[in-house]
mmCIF file of C-alpha atoms in Angstrom:
data_model
loop_
_atom_site.group_PDB
_atom_site.id
_atom_site.type_symbol
_atom_site.label_atom_id
_atom_site.label_comp_id
_atom_site.label_asym_id
_atom_site.label_seq_id
_atom_site.Cartn_x
_atom_site.Cartn_y
_atom_site.Cartn_z
ATOM 1 C CA MET C 1 0.053 -0.041 -0.053
ATOM 2 C CA LEU C 2 2.904 2.238 0.828
ATOM 3 C CA ASN C 3 4.745 1.299 -2.327
ATOM 4 C CA ASN C 4 4.578 4.838 -4.048
ATOM 5 C CA PHE C 5 4.334 7.036 -0.763
ATOM 6 C CA LYS C 6 6.686 10.028 -1.298
ATOM 7 C CA GLU C 7 4.928 12.650 0.931
ATOM 8 C CA THR C 8 7.065 14.305 3.374
ATOM 9 C CA PHE C 9 5.857 14.397 7.072
ATOM 10 C CA LEU C 10 7.521 16.031 10.001
ATOM 11 C CA LEU C 11 7.119 14.169 13.339
ATOM 12 C CA SER C 12 7.984 15.051 16.749
ATOM 13 C CA THR C 13 7.227 13.197 20.047
ATOM 14 C CA LYS C 14 8.465 12.274 23.454
ATOM 15 C CA PHE C 15 8.326 8.508 24.260
ATOM 16 C CA SER C 16 9.341 6.060 26.720
ATOM 17 C CA GLY C 17 9.178 2.334 27.387
ATOM 18 C CA GLY C 18 11.063 -1.046 26.736
ATOM 19 C CA GLY C 19 10.754 -4.210 25.073
ATOM 20 C CA GLU C 20 7.026 -4.864 25.973
ATOM 21 C CA SER C 21 5.490 -1.516 25.375
ATOM 22 C CA LEU C 22 6.087 2.107 24.424
ATOM 23 C CA THR C 23 4.209 5.319 25.447
ATOM 24 C CA PHE C 24 4.081 8.440 23.174
ATOM 25 C CA ARG C 25 3.456 11.857 24.394
ATOM 26 C CA ASP C 26 2.986 15.242 22.515
ATOM 27 C CA VAL C 27 2.965 13.788 19.300
ATOM 28 C CA SER C 28 2.842 16.070 16.344
ATOM 29 C CA VAL C 29 2.649 14.897 12.679
ATOM 30 C CA LYS C 30 2.367 17.485 9.733
ATOM 31 C CA THR C 31 3.187 18.230 6.077
ATOM 32 C CA THR C 32 5.621 20.709 5.296
ATOM 33 C CA ASP C 33 3.069 23.218 4.333
ATOM 34 C CA ASN C 34 1.174 22.934 7.373
ATOM 35 C CA LEU C 35 -2.116 21.985 5.579
ATOM 36 C CA PHE C 36 -2.310 18.690 7.415
ATOM 37 C CA HIS C 37 -1.591 18.454 11.202
ATOM 38 C CA VAL C 38 -2.363 15.879 13.791
ATOM 39 C CA ARG C 39 -1.866 16.182 17.556
ATOM 40 C CA ALA C 40 -2.072 13.069 19.632
ATOM 41 C CA ASP C 41 -0.852 10.786 22.544
ATOM 42 C CA GLY C 42 -0.917 7.038 22.899
ATOM 43 C CA GLY C 43 1.253 3.945 22.974
ATOM 44 C CA VAL C 44 1.898 0.348 21.711
ATOM 45 C CA SER C 45 1.534 -2.765 23.906
ATOM 46 C CA ASP C 46 2.478 -6.592 23.735
ATOM 47 C CA LEU C 47 5.203 -5.653 21.172
ATOM 48 C CA LYS C 48 6.362 -9.368 21.207
ATOM 49 C CA ASP C 49 3.039 -10.897 20.182
ATOM 50 C CA LYS C 50 1.509 -9.944 16.825
ATOM 51 C CA TYR C 51 -1.723 -11.424 17.767
ATOM 52 C CA LYS C 52 -1.832 -9.338 21.013
ATOM 53 C CA LEU C 53 -0.208 -6.203 19.602
ATOM 54 C CA ASN C 54 -2.189 -3.060 20.203
ATOM 55 C CA VAL C 55 -1.537 0.246 18.895
ATOM 56 C CA HIS C 56 -3.776 3.015 20.589
ATOM 57 C CA PHE C 57 -3.828 6.702 20.068
ATOM 58 C CA ASN C 58 -6.114 9.451 21.274
ATOM 59 C CA ILE C 59 -6.110 12.048 18.490
ATOM 60 C CA HIS C 60 -6.878 15.492 19.835
ATOM 61 C CA GLN C 61 -6.881 17.300 16.858
ATOM 62 C CA CYS C 62 -6.312 16.282 13.122
ATOM 63 C CA VAL C 63 -7.034 19.021 10.492
ATOM 64 C CA ALA C 64 -6.775 18.661 6.695
ATOM 65 C CA GLN C 65 -7.053 21.698 4.466
ATOM 66 C CA GLY C 66 -7.462 22.302 0.721
ATOM 67 C CA GLY C 67 -5.960 19.774 -1.724
ATOM 68 C CA VAL C 68 -3.783 18.136 0.907
ATOM 69 C CA LYS C 69 -6.532 15.457 1.370
ATOM 70 C CA ALA C 70 -6.249 14.237 -2.148
ATOM 71 C CA ARG C 71 -2.636 14.623 -2.291
ATOM 72 C CA ILE C 72 -2.185 12.323 0.678
ATOM 73 C CA ILE C 73 -4.738 9.770 -0.491
ATOM 74 C CA ASN C 74 -3.198 9.687 -4.022
ATOM 75 C CA GLN C 75 -0.005 8.275 -2.312
ATOM 76 C CA PHE C 76 -1.740 5.095 -1.701
ATOM 77 C CA SER C 77 -1.781 2.427 -4.441
ATOM 78 C CA VAL C 78 -5.510 1.553 -3.597
ATOM 79 C CA LYS C 79 -8.723 2.118 -5.543
ATOM 80 C CA LYS C 80 -10.179 5.602 -4.976
ATOM 81 C CA PHE C 81 -13.896 6.599 -4.681
ATOM 82 C CA MET C 82 -15.760 9.671 -4.140
ATOM 83 C CA MET C 83 -12.721 11.887 -4.463
ATOM 84 C CA LYS C 84 -14.911 14.732 -5.857
ATOM 85 C CA GLN C 85 -17.081 14.721 -2.667
ATOM 86 C CA LEU C 86 -14.012 14.718 -0.474
ATOM 87 C CA GLN C 87 -13.127 18.026 -1.854
ATOM 88 C CA THR C 88 -16.669 19.341 -1.580
ATOM 89 C CA LEU C 89 -16.562 18.615 2.237
ATOM 90 C CA GLY C 90 -13.739 21.228 2.541
ATOM 91 C CA THR C 91 -11.691 21.665 5.571
ATOM 92 C CA LEU C 92 -11.686 18.295 7.595
ATOM 93 C CA ARG C 93 -11.637 18.576 11.597
ATOM 94 C CA TYR C 94 -11.360 15.269 13.402
ATOM 95 C CA ARG C 95 -10.844 14.225 16.954
ATOM 96 C CA GLY C 96 -11.215 10.576 18.325
ATOM 97 C CA GLN C 97 -9.333 7.294 18.663
ATOM 98 C CA LEU C 98 -7.425 5.013 16.613
ATOM 99 C CA ASN C 99 -6.712 1.416 17.442
ATOM 100 C CA VAL C 100 -4.612 -1.093 15.394
ATOM 101 C CA ARG C 101 -4.846 -4.768 16.329
ATOM 102 C CA HIS C 102 -4.059 -7.989 14.562
ATOM 103 C CA LYS C 103 -5.468 -7.416 10.866
ATOM 104 C CA ARG C 104 -7.986 -4.876 12.367
ATOM 105 C CA VAL C 105 -7.902 -1.111 12.387
ATOM 106 C CA GLU C 106 -10.651 0.902 14.231
ATOM 107 C CA LEU C 107 -11.116 4.558 13.930
ATOM 108 C CA GLY C 108 -13.829 6.640 15.526
ATOM 109 C CA GLY C 109 -14.941 9.961 16.821
ATOM 110 C CA HIS C 110 -16.216 13.316 15.580
ATOM 111 C CA LEU C 111 -15.725 14.800 12.137
ATOM 112 C CA GLY C 112 -16.392 18.376 11.144
ATOM 113 C CA THR C 113 -16.885 19.492 7.581
ATOM 114 C CA ASP C 114 -18.010 22.400 5.654
ATOM 115 C CA CYS C 115 -21.189 20.271 5.028
ATOM 116 C CA GLY C 116 -21.951 19.501 8.641
ATOM 117 C CA GLN C 117 -20.890 17.497 11.579
ATOM 118 C CA MET C 118 -21.035 13.758 12.286
ATOM 119 C CA GLN C 119 -20.000 11.031 14.761
ATOM 120 C CA PHE C 120 -18.613 7.803 13.241
ATOM 121 C CA ALA C 121 -16.942 4.494 13.876
ATOM 122 C CA LEU C 122 -15.104 2.425 11.210
ATOM 123 C CA LEU C 123 -13.570 -1.003 11.283
ATOM 124 C CA VAL C 124 -11.243 -2.233 8.482
ATOM 125 C CA SER C 125 -10.828 -5.938 8.824
ATOM 126 C CA ALA C 126 -8.214 -7.939 6.825
ATOM 127 C CA LEU C 127 -9.706 -11.197 8.151
ATOM 128 C CA ASP C 128 -12.994 -11.058 6.038
ATOM 129 C CA LYS C 129 -11.870 -7.984 3.956
ATOM 130 C CA TYR C 130 -14.709 -5.633 4.857
ATOM 131 C CA LEU C 131 -14.998 -2.042 5.736
ATOM 132 C CA THR C 132 -17.873 -1.856 8.306
ATOM 133 C CA GLY C 133 -19.073 1.109 10.259
ATOM 134 C CA ASN C 134 -21.883 3.637 11.182
ATOM 135 C CA VAL C 135 -22.407 7.379 11.242
ATOM 136 C CA GLN C 136 -24.735 9.699 12.992
ATOM 137 C CA SER C 137 -25.496 13.295 12.025
ATOM 138 C CA ASP C 138 -28.207 15.659 13.030
ATOM 139 C CA ASP C 139 -28.239 18.191 10.072
ATOM 140 C CA PHE C 140 -25.838 17.089 7.275
ATOM 141 C CA GLN C 141 -26.027 18.988 4.064
ATOM 142 C CA LEU C 142 -26.232 15.946 1.747
ATOM 143 C CA GLY C 143 -27.266 17.944 -1.602
ATOM 144 C CA LYS C 144 -24.140 20.078 -1.181
ATOM 145 C CA ALA C 145 -21.848 17.140 -0.417
ATOM 146 C CA MET C 146 -23.190 15.049 -3.340
ATOM 147 C CA ASP C 147 -23.603 18.225 -5.879
ATOM 148 C CA SER C 148 -27.174 17.213 -6.126
ATOM 149 C CA PRO C 149 -29.551 20.229 -5.376
ATOM 150 C CA GLU C 150 -32.589 17.860 -5.230
ATOM 151 C CA TRP C 151 -31.408 16.459 -2.029
ATOM 152 C CA GLY C 152 -31.797 18.650 1.100
ATOM 153 C CA ASN C 153 -30.172 18.407 4.579
ATOM 154 C CA ILE C 154 -30.518 15.031 6.269
ATOM 155 C CA GLY C 155 -30.546 13.765 9.830
ATOM 156 C CA CYS C 156 -29.966 10.076 10.141
ATOM 157 C CA THR C 157 -28.230 7.238 11.913
ATOM 158 C CA ALA C 158 -26.623 4.721 9.259
ATOM 159 C CA GLY C 159 -24.742 1.534 9.300
ATOM 160 C CA PHE C 160 -22.816 0.271 6.210
ATOM 161 C CA LYS C 161 -20.583 -2.563 5.020
ATOM 162 C CA ILE C 162 -18.249 -2.094 2.085
ATOM 163 C CA ASP C 163 -16.314 -4.915 0.244
ATOM 164 C CA ILE C 164 -12.594 -4.273 0.006
ATOM 165 C CA SER C 165 -11.617 -7.872 -1.143
ATOM 166 C CA LYS C 166 -9.429 -7.470 -4.354
ATOM 167 C CA GLU C 167 -10.714 -10.889 -5.458
ATOM 168 C CA ARG C 168 -14.414 -10.377 -4.947
ATOM 169 C CA THR C 169 -14.474 -6.826 -6.325
ATOM 170 C CA ALA C 170 -12.374 -7.851 -9.415
ATOM 171 C CA GLN C 171 -14.761 -10.416 -10.066
ATOM 172 C CA MET C 172 -17.843 -8.071 -9.969
ATOM 173 C CA ARG C 173 -15.915 -5.575 -12.011
ATOM 174 C CA ARG C 174 -15.372 -8.217 -14.815
ATOM 175 C CA GLN C 175 -18.907 -8.958 -14.780
ATOM 176 C CA LYS C 176 -20.638 -5.632 -14.470
ATOM 177 C CA GLY C 177 -17.997 -2.938 -14.522
ATOM 178 C CA GLY C 178 -19.017 0.106 -12.635
ATOM 179 C CA LYS C 179 -17.693 3.144 -10.882
ATOM 180 C CA LEU C 180 -19.135 2.490 -7.498
ATOM 181 C CA PRO C 181 -18.108 0.997 -4.203
ATOM 182 C CA ILE C 182 -19.654 -2.582 -3.625
ATOM 183 C CA GLY C 183 -21.679 -2.750 -0.445
ATOM 184 C CA GLU C 184 -24.778 -1.769 1.415
ATOM 185 C CA VAL C 185 -26.182 0.985 3.734
ATOM 186 C CA ASP C 186 -28.868 0.667 6.136
ATOM 187 C CA ALA C 187 -30.158 3.734 7.760
ATOM 188 C CA LEU C 188 -32.993 5.414 9.915
ATOM 189 C CA VAL C 189 -33.505 8.956 8.471
ATOM 190 C CA ARG C 190 -35.042 11.285 10.925
ATOM 191 C CA GLY C 191 -35.567 13.746 8.154
ATOM 192 C CA VAL C 192 -34.670 14.354 4.535
ATOM 193 C CA LYS C 193 -35.887 16.557 1.425
ATOM 194 C CA ILE C 194 -35.781 14.864 -1.972
ATOM 195 C CA LYS C 195 -37.106 16.828 -5.024
ATOM 196 C CA GLY C 196 -39.447 18.903 -2.853
ATOM 197 C CA PHE C 197 -40.719 15.686 -0.808
ATOM 198 C CA HIS C 198 -40.154 15.968 2.824
ATOM 199 C CA LEU C 199 -39.896 12.642 4.563
ATOM 200 C CA ASN C 200 -39.500 12.096 8.213
ATOM 201 C CA ASP C 201 -38.839 8.931 10.160
ATOM 202 C CA VAL C 202 -38.099 6.761 7.355
ATOM 203 C CA HIS C 203 -36.009 3.638 6.808
ATOM 204 C CA ALA C 204 -33.551 3.766 4.034
ATOM 205 C CA ASP C 205 -31.400 1.080 2.500
ATOM 206 C CA ILE C 206 -28.916 1.243 -0.479
ATOM 207 C CA VAL C 207 -27.355 -1.526 -2.278
ATOM 208 C CA SER C 208 -24.685 -1.181 -4.761
ATOM 209 C CA ASP C 209 -23.131 -3.925 -7.042
ATOM 210 C CA GLY C 210 -20.543 -1.744 -8.211
ATOM 211 C CA ALA C 211 -22.382 -0.645 -11.365
ATOM 212 C CA VAL C 212 -25.847 0.515 -10.059
ATOM 213 C CA ALA C 213 -26.682 1.651 -6.654
ATOM 214 C CA GLU C 214 -30.402 1.212 -5.825
ATOM 215 C CA GLY C 215 -32.031 2.796 -2.847
ATOM 216 C CA HIS C 216 -35.358 2.766 -1.130
ATOM 217 C CA LEU C 217 -36.734 5.316 1.337
ATOM 218 C CA ARG C 218 -40.066 4.056 3.254
ATOM 219 C CA THR C 219 -42.155 5.514 5.928
ATOM 220 C CA GLU C 220 -45.118 3.570 7.520
ATOM 221 C CA GLY C 221 -48.445 5.208 8.213
ATOM 222 C CA LYS C 222 -49.780 5.189 11.708
ATOM 223 C CA LEU C 223 -52.290 2.306 10.874
ATOM 224 C CA LYS C 224 -49.563 0.600 8.852
ATOM 225 C CA LEU C 225 -52.279 0.251 6.138
ATOM 226 C CA ALA C 226 -50.035 2.279 3.673
ATOM 227 C CA GLU C 227 -46.621 3.253 3.061
ATOM 228 C CA ILE C 228 -45.040 6.501 1.498
ATOM 229 C CA LEU C 229 -42.220 5.039 -0.784
ATOM 230 C CA CYS C 230 -39.340 6.880 -2.610
ATOM 231 C CA SER C 231 -36.878 4.748 -4.733
ATOM 232 C CA PHE C 232 -33.710 6.086 -6.420
ATOM 233 C CA SER C 233 -30.696 4.834 -8.299
ATOM 234 C CA PHE C 234 -27.424 6.123 -9.498
ATOM 235 C CA THR C 235 -24.241 4.724 -11.378
ATOM 236 C CA ASN C 236 -21.654 7.451 -10.650
ATOM 237 C CA THR C 237 -21.050 9.346 -7.462
ATOM 238 C CA ASP C 238 -19.630 12.255 -9.647
ATOM 239 C CA GLU C 239 -22.769 12.578 -11.454
ATOM 240 C CA MET C 240 -25.316 12.534 -8.616
ATOM 241 C CA LYS C 241 -27.435 15.208 -10.582
ATOM 242 C CA LYS C 242 -28.452 12.233 -12.848
ATOM 243 C CA THR C 243 -29.959 10.222 -9.814
ATOM 244 C CA LYS C 244 -33.371 8.846 -10.907
ATOM 245 C CA VAL C 245 -36.036 9.546 -8.286
ATOM 246 C CA LYS C 246 -39.340 7.748 -8.104
ATOM 247 C CA PRO C 247 -41.899 8.348 -5.360
ATOM 248 C CA GLY C 248 -44.635 6.294 -4.770
ATOM 249 C CA LEU C 249 -47.403 4.968 -2.250
ATOM 250 C CA ARG C 250 -48.075 1.503 -1.320
ATOM 251 C CA PHE C 251 -51.267 0.043 0.168
ATOM 252 C CA HIS C 252 -51.081 -3.077 2.375
ATOM 253 C CA LEU C 253 -53.677 -5.600 1.057
ATOM 254 C CA PHE C 254 -55.109 -8.053 3.659
ATOM 255 C CA HIS C 255 -53.453 -11.164 2.003
ATOM 256 C CA GLN C 256 -49.954 -9.532 2.320
ATOM 257 C CA ARG C 257 -50.256 -9.194 6.028
ATOM 258 C CA SER C 258 -48.639 -11.290 8.547
ATOM 259 C CA ASP C 259 -50.467 -13.682 10.636
ATOM 260 C CA GLU C 260 -50.453 -11.373 13.656
ATOM 261 C CA GLU C 261 -51.466 -8.504 11.688
ATOM 262 C CA LYS C 262 -54.444 -10.602 10.164
ATOM 263 C CA ALA C 263 -55.559 -11.582 13.674
ATOM 264 C CA GLU C 264 -55.425 -8.011 14.970
ATOM 265 C CA HIS C 265 -57.396 -6.897 11.999
ATOM 266 C CA LYS C 266 -60.203 -9.556 12.594
ATOM 267 C CA ARG C 267 -59.914 -8.618 16.457
ATOM 268 C CA LEU C 268 -60.540 -4.906 15.405
ATOM 269 C CA LYS C 269 -63.367 -5.697 12.838
ATOM 270 C CA ALA C 270 -65.061 -7.600 15.290
ATOM 271 C CA GLU C 271 -64.777 -5.115 18.003
ATOM 272 C CA ARG C 272 -65.966 -2.329 15.604
ATOM 273 C CA ARG C 273 -69.070 -4.686 14.631
ATOM 274 C CA GLU C 274 -69.906 -5.195 18.472
ATOM 275 C CA GLN C 275 -69.646 -1.535 19.137
ATOM 276 C CA LYS C 276 -71.913 -0.793 16.168
ATOM 277 C CA ALA C 277 -74.404 -3.173 17.492
ATOM 278 C CA GLU C 278 -74.086 -1.843 20.973
ATOM 279 C CA ARG C 279 -74.899 1.714 19.530
ATOM 280 C CA LYS C 280 -77.739 0.267 17.610
ATOM 281 C CA GLU C 281 -79.261 -1.188 20.584
ATOM 282 C CA ALA C 282 -78.789 1.790 22.712
ATOM 283 C CA LYS C 283 -80.496 3.935 20.181
ATOM 284 C CA ARG C 284 -83.303 1.168 19.896
ATOM 285 C CA GLN C 285 -83.758 1.214 23.696
ATOM 286 C CA GLU C 286 -83.749 5.140 23.553
ATOM 287 C CA ARG C 287 -86.470 5.178 21.000
ATOM 288 C CA GLU C 288 -88.515 2.456 22.978
ATOM 289 C CA ALA C 289 -88.116 4.634 26.102
ATOM 290 C CA LYS C 290 -89.382 7.643 24.376
ATOM 291 C CA ARG C 291 -92.273 5.787 22.965
ATOM 292 C CA GLN C 292 -93.233 4.371 26.341
ATOM 293 C CA ALA C 293 -92.838 7.926 27.735
ATOM 294 C CA ARG C 294 -95.253 9.188 25.085
ATOM 295 C CA GLU C 295 -97.772 6.278 25.769
ATOM 296 C CA GLU C 296 -97.655 6.984 29.524
ATOM 297 C CA LYS C 297 -98.299 10.785 28.775
ATOM 298 C CA LYS C 298 -101.304 10.075 26.635
ATOM 299 C CA LYS C 299 -102.720 7.771 29.426
ATOM 300 C CA SER C 300 -102.294 10.461 32.076
ATOM 301 C CA LYS C 301 -103.957 12.977 29.923
ATOM 302 C CA GLY C 302 -107.084 10.740 29.284
ATOM 303 C CA LYS C 303 -107.457 10.164 33.148
ATOM 304 C CA ASP C 304 -107.366 13.895 33.735
ATOM 305 C CA THR C 305 -110.107 14.561 31.126
ATOM 306 C CA MET C 306 -112.347 12.032 32.767
#
């Protein structure tokens, strides 16, 4: 991965330790132009056992400005996705934790961008060769980040899984080609605007095979008899303006319901019938009582006349 890495970094730190562990304080890593700068402290434990080896750093501040983000990423000989969006995010400000264990890298914390703030956690596993993680944001400018005016701000909690296996992805590329990452996203969207449609508290899922990413937004009605739907698809993250969006409404038919929903429907229907019968009987009794009252009144008038 670091085969062609030629970027110059300046490192300063204070450290202590021995054959088993090392502790680092006042760590500073930066580029010569100061567009990238990291301040941290941490350490390495179990140096003699690769299976127990643990590298842990608390990152107090990490700032990446301008074109330095792409400049650093381009040093790595790996497939690069969504570089245009990376530039749109502007200056990145990060604080959090980094852990490196046997064939596992964990990174998490708070990320600030020109498009909004987010909390995130990432896991890169060389064991199953997947990148997994989750992200949470209250008001992220999705349309700005993806250069797609149809998309408004979004508040959501999302989990994702991206395939980073060279063998598996190469096979998919041969079959379908494509310019997208291969993976899936599952999210709970608290609010989003798409082409003038406002959706709140919706379930969202996106599945990408590398060539086409298909997404679905779904919100259930209060009675679970209907769903507001919105499906979309795209083929290139650099051309999100071409995203195809299709809103819709799905009605739940009786035969499509689960056994529990069917039983509940029958119970409610029987309950409504019973209530209707009770109201009908109450009205009948009320009419009968009025009739008897009128009869009694007539009888009493007849007695008075005599």
